[in-house]
PDB file of C-alpha atoms in Angstrom:
ATOM      1  CA  MET A   1     -18.127 -19.597-106.418  1.00 49.00           C
ATOM      2  CA  SER A   2     -18.835 -20.785-109.974  1.00 46.00           C
ATOM      3  CA  GLU A   3     -19.430 -24.473-110.674  1.00 45.00           C
ATOM      4  CA  LYS A   4     -16.209 -24.611-112.722  1.00 46.00           C
ATOM      5  CA  LYS A   5     -14.108 -23.091-109.929  1.00 45.00           C
ATOM      6  CA  GLU A   6     -15.717 -25.352-107.333  1.00 45.00           C
ATOM      7  CA  LYS A   7     -14.967 -28.437-109.451  1.00 43.00           C
ATOM      8  CA  THR A   8     -11.328 -27.351-109.888  1.00 42.00           C
ATOM      9  CA  LYS A   9     -10.990 -26.796-106.139  1.00 41.00           C
ATOM     10  CA  ARG A  10     -12.289 -30.286-105.363  1.00 40.00           C
ATOM     11  CA  HIS A  11      -9.722 -31.855-107.687  1.00 44.00           C
ATOM     12  CA  LEU A  12      -6.627 -30.255-106.183  1.00 50.00           C
ATOM     13  CA  VAL A  13      -4.230 -32.198-103.979  1.00 53.00           C
ATOM     14  CA  LYS A  14      -5.660 -31.689-100.491  1.00 56.00           C
ATOM     15  CA  GLU A  15      -3.313 -30.682 -97.695  1.00 63.00           C
ATOM     16  CA  HIS A  16      -3.958 -31.693 -94.094  1.00 58.00           C
ATOM     17  CA  PRO A  17      -2.245 -29.181 -91.764  1.00 57.00           C
ATOM     18  CA  GLU A  18      -1.962 -31.586 -88.842  1.00 58.00           C
ATOM     19  CA  SER A  19       1.325 -33.449 -88.447  1.00 59.00           C
ATOM     20  CA  TYR A  20       1.559 -36.985 -89.862  1.00 55.00           C
ATOM     21  CA  SER A  21       4.144 -39.718 -89.789  1.00 56.00           C
ATOM     22  CA  TYR A  22       4.144 -43.100 -91.481  1.00 53.00           C
ATOM     23  CA  GLU A  23       2.546 -45.811 -89.329  1.00 55.00           C
ATOM     24  CA  PRO A  24       1.998 -48.983 -91.378  1.00 55.00           C
ATOM     25  CA  ASP A  25      -0.124 -50.699 -88.732  1.00 50.00           C
ATOM     26  CA  SER A  26      -2.571 -47.798 -88.554  1.00 46.00           C
ATOM     27  CA  ILE A  27      -3.315 -47.707 -92.287  1.00 46.00           C
ATOM     28  CA  TYR A  28      -4.956 -51.129 -92.363  1.00 44.00           C
ATOM     29  CA  PRO A  29      -6.466 -51.761 -88.924  1.00 48.00           C
ATOM     30  CA  PRO A  30      -6.936 -55.361 -87.737  1.00 50.00           C
ATOM     31  CA  GLY A  31      -9.863 -57.028 -89.485  1.00 48.00           C
ATOM     32  CA  ALA A  32     -10.237 -54.282 -92.097  1.00 43.00           C
ATOM     33  CA  GLU A  33     -11.411 -55.397 -95.523  1.00 46.00           C
ATOM     34  CA  LEU A  34      -9.103 -53.850 -98.098  1.00 41.00           C
ATOM     35  CA  HIS A  35     -11.813 -53.121-100.674  1.00 44.00           C
ATOM     36  CA  PHE A  36     -13.364 -50.628 -98.244  1.00 41.00           C
ATOM     37  CA  ILE A  37     -10.120 -48.675 -97.891  1.00 41.00           C
ATOM     38  CA  GLU A  38     -10.064 -46.097-100.663  1.00 54.00           C
ATOM     39  CA  GLU A  39      -7.706 -43.416 -99.349  1.00 70.00           C
ATOM     40  CA  ARG A  40      -4.364 -42.806-101.007  1.00 81.00           C
ATOM     41  CA  TYR A  41      -2.124 -40.132 -99.611  1.00 89.00           C
ATOM     42  CA  GLU A  42       1.465 -38.976 -99.385  1.00 92.00           C
ATOM     43  CA  ILE A  43       3.348 -37.465 -96.456  1.00 95.00           C
ATOM     44  CA  ILE A  44       5.837 -34.676 -97.122  1.00 94.00           C
ATOM     45  CA  ASP A  45       7.602 -32.990 -94.217  1.00 94.00           C
ATOM     46  CA  GLY A  46       5.010 -34.456 -91.865  1.00 95.00           C
ATOM     47  CA  ILE A  47       2.049 -33.039 -93.804  1.00 94.00           C
ATOM     48  CA  ARG A  48      -0.491 -35.363 -95.378  1.00 94.00           C
ATOM     49  CA  TYR A  49      -1.590 -34.760 -98.979  1.00 90.00           C
ATOM     50  CA  ASP A  50      -4.558 -36.719-100.302  1.00 85.00           C
ATOM     51  CA  CYS A  51      -4.071 -38.296-103.744  1.00 77.00           C
ATOM     52  CA  SER A  52      -7.439 -37.816-105.395  1.00 69.00           C
ATOM     53  CA  PRO A  53      -9.266 -38.125-107.684  1.00 71.00           C
ATOM     54  CA  SER A  54      -8.194 -41.439-109.237  1.00 77.00           C
ATOM     55  CA  PRO A  55      -5.821 -41.253-112.235  1.00 84.00           C
ATOM     56  CA  THR A  56      -7.364 -40.780-115.676  1.00 87.00           C
ATOM     57  CA  LEU A  57      -7.351 -43.328-118.483  1.00 91.00           C
ATOM     58  CA  LYS A  58      -4.623 -41.411-120.355  1.00 92.00           C
ATOM     59  CA  HIS A  59      -2.526 -41.239-117.219  1.00 92.00           C
ATOM     60  CA  GLN A  60      -2.704 -44.986-116.712  1.00 92.00           C
ATOM     61  CA  LEU A  61      -2.027 -45.727-120.376  1.00 93.00           C
ATOM     62  CA  LEU A  62       1.074 -43.568-120.203  1.00 95.00           C
ATOM     63  CA  VAL A  63       2.279 -45.288-117.025  1.00 95.00           C
ATOM     64  CA  THR A  64       1.894 -48.642-118.786  1.00 95.00           C
ATOM     65  CA  GLN A  65       3.735 -47.427-121.883  1.00 95.00           C
ATOM     66  CA  LEU A  66       6.568 -46.022-119.788  1.00 96.00           C
ATOM     67  CA  TRP A  67       6.921 -49.289-117.920  1.00 96.00           C
ATOM     68  CA  ASN A  68       7.012 -51.191-121.227  1.00 95.00           C
ATOM     69  CA  GLU A  69       9.641 -48.871-122.690  1.00 95.00           C
ATOM     70  CA  LEU A  70      11.915 -48.971-119.643  1.00 97.00           C
ATOM     71  CA  HIS A  71      11.443 -52.660-118.991  1.00 96.00           C
ATOM     72  CA  GLY A  72      12.350 -53.422-122.590  1.00 95.00           C
ATOM     73  CA  THR A  73      15.833 -51.949-122.213  1.00 96.00           C
ATOM     74  CA  CYS A  74      16.534 -51.776-118.461  1.00 97.00           C
ATOM     75  CA  HIS A  75      15.088 -54.979-116.969  1.00 96.00           C
ATOM     76  CA  ALA A  76      18.526 -56.599-116.805  1.00 97.00           C
ATOM     77  CA  THR A  77      20.100 -53.699-114.921  1.00 97.00           C
ATOM     78  CA  GLY A  78      17.362 -52.885-112.428  1.00 98.00           C
ATOM     79  CA  THR A  79      13.759 -53.082-111.275  1.00 98.00           C
ATOM     80  CA  ILE A  80      10.944 -50.934-112.693  1.00 98.00           C
ATOM     81  CA  ILE A  81       7.893 -50.460-110.459  1.00 97.00           C
ATOM     82  CA  VAL A  82       4.612 -48.624-111.020  1.00 95.00           C
ATOM     83  CA  ALA A  83       2.361 -46.908-108.474  1.00 90.00           C
ATOM     84  CA  PRO A  84       0.937 -47.402-105.978  1.00 90.00           C
ATOM     85  CA  MET A  85       4.158 -48.248-104.164  1.00 94.00           C
ATOM     86  CA  ASP A  86       5.414 -46.395-101.103  1.00 95.00           C
ATOM     87  CA  VAL A  87       8.836 -44.798-101.305  1.00 98.00           C
ATOM     88  CA  HIS A  88       9.823 -44.335 -97.669  1.00 97.00           C
ATOM     89  CA  PHE A  89      12.532 -41.682 -97.327  1.00 98.00           C
ATOM     90  CA  ASP A  90      11.925 -41.320 -93.588  1.00 96.00           C
ATOM     91  CA  GLU A  91       8.978 -41.307 -91.168  1.00 94.00           C
ATOM     92  CA  ASN A  92       7.895 -37.830 -92.264  1.00 96.00           C
ATOM     93  CA  ASN A  93       8.336 -38.313 -96.018  1.00 97.00           C
ATOM     94  CA  VAL A  94       6.525 -41.140 -97.797  1.00 96.00           C
ATOM     95  CA  VAL A  95       5.408 -40.757-101.422  1.00 95.00           C
ATOM     96  CA  GLN A  96       3.993 -42.821-104.294  1.00 94.00           C
ATOM     97  CA  PRO A  97       5.663 -41.793-107.570  1.00 95.00           C
ATOM     98  CA  ASP A  98       4.036 -42.948-110.804  1.00 95.00           C
ATOM     99  CA  LEU A  99       7.086 -44.950-111.841  1.00 98.00           C
ATOM    100  CA  ILE A 100      10.235 -45.990-110.004  1.00 98.00           C
ATOM    101  CA  TYR A 101      13.535 -47.377-111.275  1.00 98.00           C
ATOM    102  CA  VAL A 102      15.994 -48.999-108.875  1.00 99.00           C
ATOM    103  CA  THR A 103      19.311 -50.269-110.205  1.00 98.00           C
ATOM    104  CA  ASN A 104      20.643 -53.680-109.233  1.00 98.00           C
ATOM    105  CA  GLU A 105      23.420 -51.966-107.265  1.00 98.00           C
ATOM    106  CA  ASN A 106      20.772 -50.214-105.170  1.00 98.00           C
ATOM    107  CA  ALA A 107      18.499 -53.254-104.735  1.00 98.00           C
ATOM    108  CA  SER A 108      18.960 -53.362-100.948  1.00 98.00           C
ATOM    109  CA  ILE A 109      16.265 -50.651-100.637  1.00 98.00           C
ATOM    110  CA  LEU A 110      13.632 -53.014-102.073  1.00 98.00           C
ATOM    111  CA  LYS A 111      11.679 -54.374 -99.106  1.00 96.00           C
ATOM    112  CA  THR A 112       7.901 -54.794 -98.718  1.00 94.00           C
ATOM    113  CA  ARG A 113       8.036 -51.113 -99.657  1.00 95.00           C
ATOM    114  CA  ILE A 114      10.958 -49.039-100.947  1.00 98.00           C
ATOM    115  CA  GLU A 115      13.084 -47.906 -98.020  1.00 98.00           C
ATOM    116  CA  GLY A 116      15.633 -45.440 -99.293  1.00 98.00           C
ATOM    117  CA  VAL A 117      16.442 -43.394-102.367  1.00 99.00           C
ATOM    118  CA  PRO A 118      15.552 -44.820-105.815  1.00 99.00           C
ATOM    119  CA  ASP A 119      17.724 -44.045-108.832  1.00 99.00           C
ATOM    120  CA  LEU A 120      15.019 -42.588-111.079  1.00 99.00           C
ATOM    121  CA  LEU A 121      11.540 -41.307-110.270  1.00 98.00           C
ATOM    122  CA  ILE A 122       8.906 -40.331-112.838  1.00 98.00           C
ATOM    123  CA  GLU A 123       5.731 -38.341-112.274  1.00 95.00           C
ATOM    124  CA  ILE A 124       2.966 -37.846-114.845  1.00 94.00           C
ATOM    125  CA  LEU A 125       1.231 -34.507-114.489  1.00 90.00           C
ATOM    126  CA  SER A 126      -2.516 -34.221-114.073  1.00 79.00           C
ATOM    127  CA  PRO A 127      -4.694 -31.173-113.304  1.00 70.00           C
ATOM    128  CA  SER A 128      -4.858 -32.234-109.656  1.00 67.00           C
ATOM    129  CA  THR A 129      -1.126 -32.821-109.138  1.00 68.00           C
ATOM    130  CA  GLY A 130       0.722 -30.276-111.300  1.00 70.00           C
ATOM    131  CA  GLU A 131       2.027 -28.010-108.533  1.00 76.00           C
ATOM    132  CA  HIS A 132       2.536 -30.976-106.205  1.00 79.00           C
ATOM    133  CA  ASP A 133       4.778 -32.778-108.723  1.00 80.00           C
ATOM    134  CA  LYS A 134       6.602 -29.759-110.184  1.00 89.00           C
ATOM    135  CA  VAL A 135       7.330 -27.922-106.949  1.00 90.00           C
ATOM    136  CA  ARG A 136       6.763 -29.847-103.730  1.00 91.00           C
ATOM    137  CA  LYS A 137       7.880 -33.316-104.817  1.00 94.00           C
ATOM    138  CA  LYS A 138      10.699 -32.006-106.999  1.00 96.00           C
ATOM    139  CA  ALA A 139      12.131 -30.202-103.964  1.00 96.00           C
ATOM    140  CA  LEU A 140      11.708 -33.354-101.864  1.00 97.00           C
ATOM    141  CA  TYR A 141      13.474 -35.604-104.385  1.00 98.00           C
ATOM    142  CA  GLU A 142      16.271 -33.069-104.749  1.00 98.00           C
ATOM    143  CA  ARG A 143      16.725 -32.854-100.977  1.00 97.00           C
ATOM    144  CA  PHE A 144      16.952 -36.633-100.545  1.00 98.00           C
ATOM    145  CA  GLY A 145      19.325 -36.986-103.488  1.00 98.00           C
ATOM    146  CA  VAL A 146      17.274 -38.853-106.106  1.00 99.00           C
ATOM    147  CA  PRO A 147      19.774 -38.890-109.018  1.00 98.00           C
ATOM    148  CA  GLU A 148      17.231 -38.344-111.798  1.00 98.00           C
ATOM    149  CA  TYR A 149      13.643 -37.093-111.986  1.00 98.00           C
ATOM    150  CA  TRP A 150      11.326 -36.903-115.006  1.00 98.00           C
ATOM    151  CA  ILE A 151       8.142 -34.874-115.233  1.00 97.00           C
ATOM    152  CA  VAL A 152       5.839 -36.069-118.007  1.00 96.00           C
ATOM    153  CA  ASP A 153       3.235 -33.652-119.374  1.00 94.00           C
ATOM    154  CA  ILE A 154       0.338 -35.501-121.013  1.00 93.00           C
ATOM    155  CA  HIS A 155      -1.287 -32.377-122.447  1.00 91.00           C
ATOM    156  CA  HIS A 156       1.835 -30.977-124.132  1.00 94.00           C
ATOM    157  CA  ARG A 157       3.400 -34.414-124.698  1.00 96.00           C
ATOM    158  CA  THR A 158       6.747 -33.434-123.260  1.00 96.00           C
ATOM    159  CA  ILE A 159       9.198 -34.882-120.752  1.00 98.00           C
ATOM    160  CA  ASP A 160      11.355 -32.658-118.542  1.00 97.00           C
ATOM    161  CA  GLN A 161      14.464 -34.571-117.496  1.00 98.00           C
ATOM    162  CA  PHE A 162      16.167 -33.333-114.329  1.00 98.00           C
ATOM    163  CA  ALA A 163      19.520 -34.656-113.126  1.00 98.00           C
ATOM    164  CA  LEU A 164      21.124 -34.043-109.752  1.00 98.00           C
ATOM    165  CA  ARG A 165      24.309 -31.992-110.066  1.00 97.00           C
ATOM    166  CA  ASP A 166      26.148 -30.657-107.008  1.00 95.00           C
ATOM    167  CA  GLY A 167      23.116 -31.306-104.827  1.00 95.00           C
ATOM    168  CA  ALA A 168      20.601 -29.485-107.039  1.00 98.00           C
ATOM    169  CA  TYR A 169      18.458 -30.467-110.013  1.00 98.00           C
ATOM    170  CA  ALA A 170      19.509 -29.205-113.429  1.00 98.00           C
ATOM    171  CA  LEU A 171      17.142 -29.458-116.384  1.00 98.00           C
ATOM    172  CA  GLU A 172      19.071 -31.691-118.766  1.00 97.00           C
ATOM    173  CA  ARG A 173      16.578 -31.458-121.593  1.00 97.00           C
ATOM    174  CA  THR A 174      12.912 -31.141-122.473  1.00 98.00           C
ATOM    175  CA  TYR A 175      11.862 -33.824-124.948  1.00 98.00           C
ATOM    176  CA  ASP A 176       8.908 -33.441-127.297  1.00 96.00           C
ATOM    177  CA  SER A 177       6.955 -36.230-128.996  1.00 94.00           C
ATOM    178  CA  THR A 178       9.581 -36.787-131.709  1.00 93.00           C
ATOM    179  CA  GLY A 179      12.703 -37.562-129.693  1.00 92.00           C
ATOM    180  CA  THR A 180      14.330 -40.330-127.695  1.00 97.00           C
ATOM    181  CA  VAL A 181      14.966 -39.875-123.984  1.00 98.00           C
ATOM    182  CA  LEU A 182      18.520 -40.892-123.114  1.00 98.00           C
ATOM    183  CA  SER A 183      20.233 -40.790-119.740  1.00 98.00           C
ATOM    184  CA  GLU A 184      23.868 -40.082-118.994  1.00 96.00           C
ATOM    185  CA  ARG A 185      23.533 -41.948-115.681  1.00 97.00           C
ATOM    186  CA  PHE A 186      21.586 -44.935-116.993  1.00 98.00           C
ATOM    187  CA  PRO A 187      22.866 -46.124-120.404  1.00 97.00           C
ATOM    188  CA  CYS A 188      20.030 -48.628-120.734  1.00 98.00           C
ATOM    189  CA  VAL A 189      17.434 -45.838-121.020  1.00 98.00           C
ATOM    190  CA  ALA A 190      16.170 -45.208-124.567  1.00 97.00           C
ATOM    191  CA  VAL A 191      12.525 -44.110-124.450  1.00 97.00           C
ATOM    192  CA  GLN A 192      11.063 -43.226-127.849  1.00 95.00           C
ATOM    193  CA  THR A 193       8.605 -40.448-127.094  1.00 96.00           C
ATOM    194  CA  GLY A 194       6.596 -40.934-130.283  1.00 94.00           C
ATOM    195  CA  LYS A 195       5.970 -44.558-129.373  1.00 93.00           C
ATOM    196  CA  LEU A 196       5.279 -43.524-125.796  1.00 94.00           C
ATOM    197  CA  PHE A 197       2.587 -40.941-126.556  1.00 95.00           C
ATOM    198  CA  SER A 198       0.996 -42.440-129.705  1.00 92.00           C
ATOM    199  CA  PRO A 199      -1.471 -44.766-127.860  1.00 90.00           C
ATOM    200  CA  LEU A 200      -3.157 -41.626-126.491  1.00 92.00           C
ATOM    201  CA  ASP A 201      -4.252 -40.532-129.990  1.00 91.00           C
ATOM    202  CA  LYS A 202      -7.366 -42.701-130.057  1.00 89.00           C
ATOM    203  CA  TYR A 203      -8.662 -41.007-126.906  1.00 86.00           C
ATOM    204  CA  GLU A 204      -8.330 -37.409-128.117  1.00 77.00           C
TER     205      GLU A 204
END
């Protein structure tokens, strides 16, 4: 196997075939020092998927910009949270979306973790998570009834906006770097994509 192919293989989301369920007490054993615990993973349909490698600089800048944009217009109507934060759908499905929006009407799901279905979930694509976010997690969010799901593509500087209609996701619109993301469900949303992506220019 070539060095390039081997490197790509190492960076893919790793699936563990054995069955997993969410057990909070087992993640941080008694007496464990948190700075030694480096694993991040998600559980989908009882299968564990490792979240590695760590997010890139551009990824984290974009998460910060998204939080700023949404908080600027939606802080009065809900809570905006960035990863890592567990969204606990059930014992066999626990994920850590990049950004989470929970309306005030839905605030009862906000515990020490999120226990229930958020109103909007956003994932930022990376080479290691593309298929995971676009296929596996999209199907999961659709199944549990997440009203709106955005997939942000750093490389192409686009945002795919999916909305739940009759139990299935419909692509509402794909935004490029010159538009403003609006939401029929959430009137407070007004994300200017040019402002969102422009901080990445200095790192090209």
